[in-house]
Amino acid sequence: MMRYGCERVTAKIVGMTFCTAVLLCPSIGCQSPGSPTDTDPMVAVNTLIEAPDDYAARRVGTDAYPIPTYAKFLKGVKICLNPGHGGDADQRGFKRGPTGVREAEMNLRVAQYLREFLVACDADVILTREDDSLLSYEERATIANDWGADLFVSLHHNAIDNKPEVNYTTVWYHGEVSYRPSNLDLARYLCDGLYDALALPKITDVPLKSDHLMYKNGFAVLRHAEVTAALCESSFFTHPAEEQRLRQPEYNLREAYGLFVGLARYAAAGLPRAKLIAQAGEAIEPLNQMEKQAETRSGEAVMVPPMPNDATVVFELDDGLRNRKAWGHDRNMILADSIVVRVNGRRAPHRFYDNGSRYLLSVELPVGSEPGEHKIELQFQNMNKISVLNPFFTVDVR
Ligand SMILES: [Zn+2]
């Protein structure tokens, strides 16, 4: 079984009770461990309005749900969708709206509809659950991590005690804003997509929220994520009218479309990546090639990267844009001042090279670095101010 109740004991709950990934029992009280789990009388009182299996597929690309041209940049992007909750209807107090509509069901249907849009654009998509099954938060994150997802999106709807009038969108990121800035990129694009699609009449003035507002260590599902991740609380199912909208396949589809457009805009802005290509002391062919290219390039002086020595590691950077080969692709599209390197948590000097076809970054390890593993964090942004998807590396100093 899961950690129901346990995390809530230590949770810092600020005035209201949200439906979050780690808070499964908001308004009705936690079930004490070991208590009988007889069927909740609210089960099947009210549920989603049924729709044909191909309901979403038949609407993808229609006038109501057009595929924007820029959605082509979703091709090959690996997206793990995590519909929150599931398998909990035998628990007293499972998450539901005032008339019994289950959050687990609406989350799953939105995820399935979102997948229809994404696969239509050749994104690679997996769901953490395909039915009403129960997974732990860690299991959900592990699915995304092991698959090597580029993006991990948790889909939820929100709840609040005794305030049925509340209904707005929030999107949650893990920890501090500087922890993994790409989480904020993902969260912002998802939030903007939801704004456009749902057009809820009210907003909260800062809709991107840190999960540290809810728990000292954040949401388990985000804490365990080793890839760019965000958690959507698209709207409140405790709002009576919103609960009834959330039963409807058309409304679920509209929400999914908003998330899709958000993801498409994000991908279009370019998803930067970094790759470790030489550990300390390793000779690497790319540097030799780059040196030759630099020598033959006419016109302005071009910096030539040094051969790595025992204290140098080399990364290749990808701005997420240059490979499109658009006019001007040989110009630098990485904001040089956005590059920050930390070795074992401390700022470290680096040198950035661009020869018009590839970017290299050399990092000098601190003098006297002990043999063994060292943690390197490498942050940078492309010209659209989109941050590198994975900034964390481990290098082995021998
Ligand atoms: Zn939830």
Short mmCIF file of C-alpha atoms and ligand atoms in Angstrom, two decimals:
data_model
loop_
_atom_site.label_atom_id
_atom_site.label_comp_id
_atom_site.label_asym_id
_atom_site.label_seq_id
_atom_site.Cartn_x
_atom_site.Cartn_y
_atom_site.Cartn_z
CA MET A 1 0.00 0.00 0.00
CA MET A 2 1.04 3.57 -0.28
CA ARG A 3 2.02 6.23 2.13
CA TYR A 4 -1.49 7.46 2.69
CA GLY A 5 -1.72 9.65 5.68
CA CYS A 6 1.90 9.40 6.63
CA GLU A 7 3.13 12.36 4.65
CA ARG A 8 0.24 14.45 5.74
CA VAL A 9 1.31 14.25 9.34
CA THR A 10 4.51 16.09 8.56
CA ALA A 11 3.08 18.29 5.86
CA LYS A 12 2.89 22.01 6.20
CA ILE A 13 -0.56 22.85 5.00
CA VAL A 14 -1.08 26.49 4.42
CA GLY A 15 -4.64 27.43 5.13
CA MET A 16 -6.19 25.29 2.48
CA THR A 17 -6.17 21.74 1.37
CA PHE A 18 -5.11 21.01 -2.14
CA CYS A 19 -5.48 17.95 -4.20
CA THR A 20 -1.84 17.26 -4.72
CA ALA A 21 0.14 14.23 -5.60
CA VAL A 22 1.08 13.58 -2.03
CA LEU A 23 -2.10 14.65 -0.32
CA LEU A 24 -4.70 12.07 -1.02
CA CYS A 25 -7.23 12.74 1.64
CA PRO A 26 -8.00 16.41 2.00
CA SER A 27 -11.42 17.19 3.26
CA ILE A 28 -12.70 13.89 4.47
CA GLY A 29 -9.92 12.93 6.78
CA CYS A 30 -7.17 10.41 6.42
CA GLN A 31 -7.84 6.78 6.72
CA SER A 32 -5.85 5.38 9.55
CA PRO A 33 -3.46 2.61 8.51
CA GLY A 34 -4.97 -0.82 8.85
CA SER A 35 -8.56 0.32 9.05
CA PRO A 36 -11.10 -1.60 6.96
CA THR A 37 -11.48 -0.37 3.41
CA ASP A 38 -15.12 -1.13 2.79
CA THR A 39 -16.53 0.31 -0.37
CA ASP A 40 -17.22 4.01 -0.25
CA PRO A 41 -20.93 4.70 -0.62
CA MET A 42 -20.05 7.49 -3.06
CA VAL A 43 -18.59 5.05 -5.59
CA ALA A 44 -20.40 5.29 -8.87
CA VAL A 45 -22.81 7.90 -7.52
CA ASN A 46 -21.61 10.09 -10.31
CA THR A 47 -18.88 9.59 -12.81
CA LEU A 48 -17.65 10.80 -16.16
CA ILE A 49 -20.10 11.00 -19.02
CA GLU A 50 -19.14 8.19 -21.35
CA ALA A 51 -17.56 8.82 -24.72
CA PRO A 52 -16.62 6.53 -27.62
CA ASP A 53 -13.06 5.21 -27.61
CA ASP A 54 -12.19 7.29 -30.65
CA TYR A 55 -13.79 10.46 -29.31
CA ALA A 56 -10.54 12.42 -29.18
CA ALA A 57 -8.87 10.82 -32.19
CA ARG A 58 -11.73 11.91 -34.46
CA ARG A 59 -11.37 15.53 -33.35
CA VAL A 60 -7.61 15.95 -33.60
CA GLY A 61 -6.90 18.39 -36.41
CA THR A 62 -10.49 19.56 -36.87
CA ASP A 63 -11.42 23.23 -36.98
CA ALA A 64 -12.14 23.17 -33.26
CA TYR A 65 -8.81 21.51 -32.43
CA PRO A 66 -6.34 22.47 -35.15
CA ILE A 67 -2.74 21.28 -35.08
CA PRO A 68 -0.58 24.40 -35.20
CA THR A 69 2.28 24.35 -37.69
CA TYR A 70 4.87 24.72 -34.95
CA ALA A 71 3.67 21.49 -33.33
CA LYS A 72 5.97 19.68 -35.77
CA PHE A 73 8.78 20.33 -33.29
CA LEU A 74 7.18 17.82 -30.91
CA LYS A 75 8.43 15.07 -33.19
CA GLY A 76 10.63 12.69 -31.23
CA VAL A 77 10.17 14.48 -27.90
CA LYS A 78 9.71 11.87 -25.17
CA ILE A 79 6.81 12.84 -22.92
CA CYS A 80 5.64 10.82 -19.92
CA LEU A 81 2.11 11.70 -18.79
CA ASN A 82 1.14 10.84 -15.24
CA PRO A 83 -2.60 10.84 -14.53
CA GLY A 84 -2.82 11.42 -10.77
CA HIS A 85 -4.38 8.94 -8.33
CA GLY A 86 -6.25 5.81 -9.45
CA GLY A 87 -7.24 2.55 -7.84
CA ASP A 88 -8.54 4.39 -4.82
CA ALA A 89 -12.31 4.08 -5.16
CA ASP A 90 -12.45 1.43 -2.44
CA GLN A 91 -10.91 3.90 -0.03
CA ARG A 92 -13.33 5.87 2.05
CA GLY A 93 -12.92 9.50 1.15
CA PHE A 94 -11.36 9.01 -2.28
CA LYS A 95 -10.98 12.25 -4.17
CA ARG A 96 -14.21 13.41 -5.73
CA GLY A 97 -16.32 16.46 -6.28
CA PRO A 98 -19.54 17.39 -4.48
CA THR A 99 -21.63 14.97 -6.53
CA GLY A 100 -19.05 12.20 -6.54
CA VAL A 101 -17.14 12.72 -9.80
CA ARG A 102 -13.77 11.05 -9.28
CA GLU A 103 -10.60 13.00 -9.84
CA ALA A 104 -8.71 9.84 -10.82
CA GLU A 105 -11.07 9.37 -13.76
CA MET A 106 -10.89 12.93 -15.07
CA ASN A 107 -7.08 12.92 -14.80
CA LEU A 108 -6.87 9.71 -16.82
CA ARG A 109 -9.19 10.89 -19.55
CA VAL A 110 -7.35 14.19 -19.96
CA ALA A 111 -4.06 12.26 -20.21
CA GLN A 112 -5.46 9.90 -22.82
CA TYR A 113 -6.86 12.77 -24.87
CA LEU A 114 -3.61 14.69 -24.58
CA ARG A 115 -1.77 11.67 -25.92
CA GLU A 116 -3.94 11.69 -29.04
CA PHE A 117 -2.77 15.19 -29.91
CA LEU A 118 0.87 14.49 -29.12
CA VAL A 119 1.18 11.25 -31.08
CA ALA A 120 -0.50 12.95 -34.04
CA CYS A 121 2.65 15.12 -34.07
CA ASP A 122 4.98 12.11 -33.70
CA ALA A 123 5.93 12.77 -30.09
CA ASP A 124 6.83 9.65 -28.11
CA VAL A 125 4.31 9.33 -25.29
CA ILE A 126 3.79 6.95 -22.40
CA LEU A 127 1.27 7.07 -19.57
CA THR A 128 2.12 5.89 -16.07
CA ARG A 129 -1.28 4.21 -15.88
CA GLU A 130 -3.81 3.23 -18.52
CA ASP A 131 -6.61 2.19 -16.18
CA ASP A 132 -7.87 2.62 -12.65
CA SER A 133 -4.74 1.19 -11.06
CA LEU A 134 -2.77 2.31 -8.07
CA LEU A 135 0.89 3.31 -8.29
CA SER A 136 3.13 4.89 -5.70
CA TYR A 137 4.55 8.33 -6.42
CA GLU A 138 8.02 6.91 -6.69
CA GLU A 139 6.85 4.27 -9.16
CA ARG A 140 5.36 6.97 -11.35
CA ALA A 141 8.55 9.03 -11.38
CA THR A 142 10.65 5.92 -11.95
CA ILE A 143 8.68 5.12 -15.09
CA ALA A 144 9.64 8.52 -16.51
CA ASN A 145 13.26 8.26 -15.32
CA ASP A 146 13.88 4.73 -16.59
CA TRP A 147 12.33 5.52 -19.95
CA GLY A 148 14.56 8.57 -20.31
CA ALA A 149 11.67 10.98 -20.72
CA ASP A 150 12.44 14.50 -21.82
CA LEU A 151 9.36 15.80 -20.01
CA PHE A 152 7.27 14.39 -17.16
CA VAL A 153 3.81 15.93 -16.77
CA SER A 154 1.56 15.03 -13.82
CA LEU A 155 -2.11 15.73 -14.40
CA HIS A 156 -4.37 16.62 -11.49
CA HIS A 157 -7.40 18.65 -10.55
CA ASN A 158 -7.64 20.61 -7.39
CA ALA A 159 -9.76 20.65 -4.24
CA ILE A 160 -10.32 22.98 -1.33
CA ASP A 161 -12.34 22.65 1.85
CA ASN A 162 -15.45 24.71 2.37
CA LYS A 163 -14.80 27.15 -0.48
CA PRO A 164 -16.87 25.91 -3.39
CA GLU A 165 -16.46 29.22 -5.22
CA VAL A 166 -12.70 28.72 -5.69
CA ASN A 167 -11.59 27.69 -9.16
CA TYR A 168 -8.30 28.56 -10.81
CA THR A 169 -5.25 27.00 -12.45
CA THR A 170 -1.95 26.29 -10.74
CA VAL A 171 1.10 24.44 -12.03
CA TRP A 172 3.68 23.17 -9.57
CA TYR A 173 7.45 22.82 -9.81
CA HIS A 174 9.87 21.16 -7.43
CA GLY A 175 11.86 23.05 -4.83
CA GLU A 176 13.59 26.35 -5.38
CA VAL A 177 13.29 28.24 -8.67
CA SER A 178 16.98 27.72 -9.40
CA TYR A 179 16.93 23.97 -8.78
CA ARG A 180 16.14 22.99 -12.37
CA PRO A 181 15.01 26.02 -14.36
CA SER A 182 13.63 23.83 -17.15
CA ASN A 183 10.88 22.79 -14.71
CA LEU A 184 9.72 26.41 -14.78
CA ASP A 185 9.78 26.50 -18.57
CA LEU A 186 7.57 23.42 -18.70
CA ALA A 187 5.26 24.73 -15.98
CA ARG A 188 4.89 28.13 -17.64
CA TYR A 189 4.01 26.73 -21.06
CA LEU A 190 1.52 24.27 -19.57
CA CYS A 191 -0.09 27.04 -17.54
CA ASP A 192 -0.39 29.35 -20.53
CA GLY A 193 -1.96 26.56 -22.56
CA LEU A 194 -4.49 25.92 -19.81
CA TYR A 195 -5.27 29.62 -19.57
CA ASP A 196 -6.08 29.75 -23.26
CA ALA A 197 -8.11 26.55 -23.30
CA LEU A 198 -10.12 26.76 -20.09
CA ALA A 199 -10.38 30.53 -19.79
CA LEU A 200 -11.43 30.27 -16.16
CA PRO A 201 -12.82 33.62 -14.98
CA LYS A 202 -10.47 33.79 -12.01
CA ILE A 203 -6.72 33.39 -11.68
CA THR A 204 -4.29 33.22 -8.83
CA ASP A 205 -1.83 36.03 -9.38
CA VAL A 206 1.27 33.81 -9.38
CA PRO A 207 0.07 30.49 -10.82
CA LEU A 208 3.43 28.70 -10.78
CA LYS A 209 3.92 27.31 -7.30
CA SER A 210 6.79 25.56 -5.55
CA ASP A 211 5.89 22.21 -4.00
CA HIS A 212 7.82 23.40 -0.95
CA LEU A 213 4.80 25.54 -0.18
CA MET A 214 2.96 22.32 0.62
CA TYR A 215 5.63 20.02 2.00
CA LYS A 216 9.10 20.52 3.40
CA ASN A 217 10.51 18.14 0.78
CA GLY A 218 7.99 18.87 -1.94
CA PHE A 219 5.70 16.44 -3.72
CA ALA A 220 7.07 12.92 -3.83
CA VAL A 221 6.27 12.53 -7.51
CA LEU A 222 8.29 15.64 -8.40
CA ARG A 223 11.04 14.95 -5.88
CA HIS A 224 11.76 11.56 -7.43
CA ALA A 225 11.72 12.91 -10.98
CA GLU A 226 15.18 13.02 -12.56
CA VAL A 227 13.86 14.71 -15.69
CA THR A 228 12.16 18.03 -16.39
CA ALA A 229 8.84 17.81 -14.57
CA ALA A 230 5.75 19.77 -13.56
CA LEU A 231 2.41 19.01 -11.94
CA CYS A 232 -0.78 20.62 -13.22
CA GLU A 233 -3.77 21.37 -11.02
CA SER A 234 -5.86 22.50 -13.94
CA SER A 235 -9.04 23.51 -12.12
CA PHE A 236 -11.04 22.76 -8.96
CA PHE A 237 -13.43 19.82 -8.92
CA THR A 238 -14.78 21.10 -5.59
CA HIS A 239 -16.34 23.98 -7.57
CA PRO A 240 -19.84 22.59 -8.31
CA ALA A 241 -20.13 23.93 -11.87
CA GLU A 242 -16.55 23.00 -12.68
CA GLU A 243 -17.15 19.47 -11.39
CA GLN A 244 -20.01 19.09 -13.86
CA ARG A 245 -17.86 20.44 -16.70
CA LEU A 246 -15.12 18.00 -15.78
CA ARG A 247 -17.53 15.10 -16.37
CA GLN A 248 -17.88 16.02 -20.00
CA PRO A 249 -15.63 14.57 -22.69
CA GLU A 250 -15.69 17.86 -24.62
CA TYR A 251 -14.32 19.75 -21.64
CA ASN A 252 -11.66 17.10 -20.97
CA LEU A 253 -10.67 17.36 -24.62
CA ARG A 254 -10.46 21.15 -24.42
CA GLU A 255 -8.18 20.91 -21.41
CA ALA A 256 -6.02 18.32 -23.17
CA TYR A 257 -5.81 20.61 -26.19
CA GLY A 258 -4.60 23.48 -24.03
CA LEU A 259 -1.87 21.30 -22.54
CA PHE A 260 -0.96 20.11 -26.03
CA VAL A 261 -0.64 23.65 -27.38
CA GLY A 262 1.50 24.55 -24.37
CA LEU A 263 3.81 21.62 -25.00
CA ALA A 264 3.96 22.42 -28.72
CA ARG A 265 4.95 26.04 -28.03
CA TYR A 266 7.60 24.84 -25.59
CA ALA A 267 9.07 22.41 -28.11
CA ALA A 268 8.99 25.10 -30.80
CA ALA A 269 11.11 27.37 -28.60
CA GLY A 270 13.81 24.69 -28.66
CA LEU A 271 14.71 22.14 -26.00
CA PRO A 272 18.40 22.64 -25.14
CA ARG A 273 20.53 19.69 -24.11
CA ALA A 274 24.07 19.06 -22.94
CA LYS A 275 26.16 15.95 -23.42
CA LEU A 276 29.36 15.01 -21.65
CA ILE A 277 31.79 14.05 -24.41
CA ALA A 278 35.12 13.85 -22.61
CA GLN A 279 36.01 13.02 -19.05
CA ALA A 280 39.15 14.48 -17.55
CA GLY A 281 42.25 13.22 -19.31
CA GLU A 282 40.43 11.73 -22.31
CA ALA A 283 41.47 12.77 -25.79
CA ILE A 284 38.49 13.44 -27.99
CA GLU A 285 38.18 13.57 -31.71
CA PRO A 286 35.58 16.39 -31.84
CA LEU A 287 38.09 18.88 -30.48
CA ASN A 288 40.61 17.95 -33.17
CA GLN A 289 37.94 18.36 -35.83
CA MET A 290 36.83 21.65 -34.39
CA GLU A 291 40.36 22.94 -34.39
CA LYS A 292 40.72 22.13 -38.09
CA GLN A 293 37.40 23.76 -38.92
CA ALA A 294 38.41 26.84 -36.98
CA GLU A 295 41.69 27.13 -38.83
CA THR A 296 40.02 26.98 -42.22
CA ARG A 297 37.30 29.44 -41.42
CA SER A 298 38.05 32.71 -43.12
CA GLY A 299 37.39 36.16 -41.76
CA GLU A 300 37.26 36.84 -38.06
CA ALA A 301 39.50 35.16 -35.56
CA VAL A 302 38.00 32.04 -34.11
CA MET A 303 38.87 30.74 -30.70
CA VAL A 304 40.27 27.25 -30.79
CA PRO A 305 39.40 25.00 -27.87
CA PRO A 306 42.37 23.50 -26.06
CA MET A 307 42.98 19.81 -25.94
CA PRO A 308 41.68 18.46 -22.65
CA ASN A 309 44.15 17.80 -19.94
CA ASP A 310 43.85 15.90 -16.69
CA ALA A 311 41.64 18.58 -15.18
CA THR A 312 39.37 19.35 -18.12
CA VAL A 313 36.00 17.87 -18.98
CA VAL A 314 34.25 18.76 -22.21
CA PHE A 315 30.55 19.05 -22.97
CA GLU A 316 28.80 19.44 -26.28
CA LEU A 317 25.81 21.78 -26.11
CA ASP A 318 22.69 21.69 -28.23
CA ASP A 319 20.56 24.83 -28.32
CA GLY A 320 17.55 22.89 -29.63
CA LEU A 321 17.42 25.20 -32.67
CA ARG A 322 20.58 24.93 -34.78
CA ASN A 323 19.77 21.44 -36.04
CA ARG A 324 16.73 22.86 -37.82
CA LYS A 325 19.20 24.38 -40.31
CA ALA A 326 17.16 27.55 -40.66
CA TRP A 327 18.71 30.69 -42.14
CA GLY A 328 21.24 31.95 -39.61
CA HIS A 329 21.75 28.60 -37.97
CA ASP A 330 25.50 29.13 -37.92
CA ARG A 331 25.10 32.07 -35.60
CA ASN A 332 25.38 31.58 -31.87
CA MET A 333 21.95 30.92 -30.34
CA ILE A 334 23.11 30.30 -26.77
CA LEU A 335 23.08 33.23 -24.35
CA ALA A 336 26.71 33.22 -23.31
CA ASP A 337 26.02 34.93 -20.00
CA SER A 338 23.43 32.29 -19.11
CA ILE A 339 26.11 29.60 -18.90
CA VAL A 340 26.80 28.67 -15.31
CA VAL A 341 28.86 25.68 -14.24
CA ARG A 342 29.07 24.30 -10.71
CA VAL A 343 31.40 21.54 -9.63
CA ASN A 344 30.28 19.92 -6.38
CA GLY A 345 28.04 22.92 -5.79
CA ARG A 346 30.69 25.60 -6.35
CA ARG A 347 30.91 27.90 -9.33
CA ALA A 348 33.65 26.72 -11.67
CA PRO A 349 35.34 28.47 -14.62
CA HIS A 350 34.41 27.34 -18.11
CA ARG A 351 35.18 28.22 -21.71
CA PHE A 352 32.56 28.27 -24.41
CA TYR A 353 33.37 27.61 -28.09
CA ASP A 354 31.18 27.96 -31.13
CA ASN A 355 32.55 27.33 -34.60
CA GLY A 356 29.24 27.83 -36.37
CA SER A 357 28.30 24.19 -36.45
CA ARG A 358 28.78 22.98 -32.92
CA TYR A 359 29.11 24.28 -29.41
CA LEU A 360 31.68 22.96 -26.96
CA LEU A 361 32.14 23.86 -23.35
CA SER A 362 35.27 23.00 -21.41
CA VAL A 363 35.25 23.00 -17.64
CA GLU A 364 38.35 23.08 -15.49
CA LEU A 365 37.97 20.95 -12.41
CA PRO A 366 39.27 22.60 -9.23
CA VAL A 367 42.97 22.18 -8.63
CA GLY A 368 43.61 19.16 -6.46
CA SER A 369 40.28 17.46 -7.20
CA GLU A 370 40.26 14.14 -5.45
CA PRO A 371 39.93 10.97 -7.50
CA GLY A 372 36.37 9.71 -7.61
CA GLU A 373 32.98 11.05 -8.67
CA HIS A 374 32.31 14.75 -8.95
CA LYS A 375 28.94 16.38 -9.53
CA ILE A 376 28.75 18.94 -12.30
CA GLU A 377 25.75 21.18 -12.86
CA LEU A 378 25.70 22.92 -16.22
CA GLN A 379 23.02 25.55 -16.85
CA PHE A 380 22.43 27.51 -20.03
CA GLN A 381 19.62 29.03 -22.06
CA ASN A 382 19.02 29.30 -25.75
CA MET A 383 18.01 32.55 -27.46
CA ASN A 384 14.37 31.95 -26.45
CA LYS A 385 15.51 31.76 -22.83
CA ILE A 386 14.69 28.08 -22.62
CA SER A 387 16.89 26.25 -20.13
CA VAL A 388 18.79 23.02 -20.69
CA LEU A 389 16.60 19.99 -19.99
CA ASN A 390 19.10 18.08 -17.93
CA PRO A 391 21.83 20.09 -16.20
CA PHE A 392 23.18 17.35 -13.91
CA PHE A 393 26.23 15.18 -14.62
CA THR A 394 28.64 12.98 -12.74
CA VAL A 395 32.28 12.82 -13.87
CA ASP A 396 34.86 10.34 -12.77
CA VAL A 397 38.29 11.69 -11.89
CA ARG A 398 40.93 8.99 -11.85
ZN ZN B 1 -4.94 15.10 -7.40
#
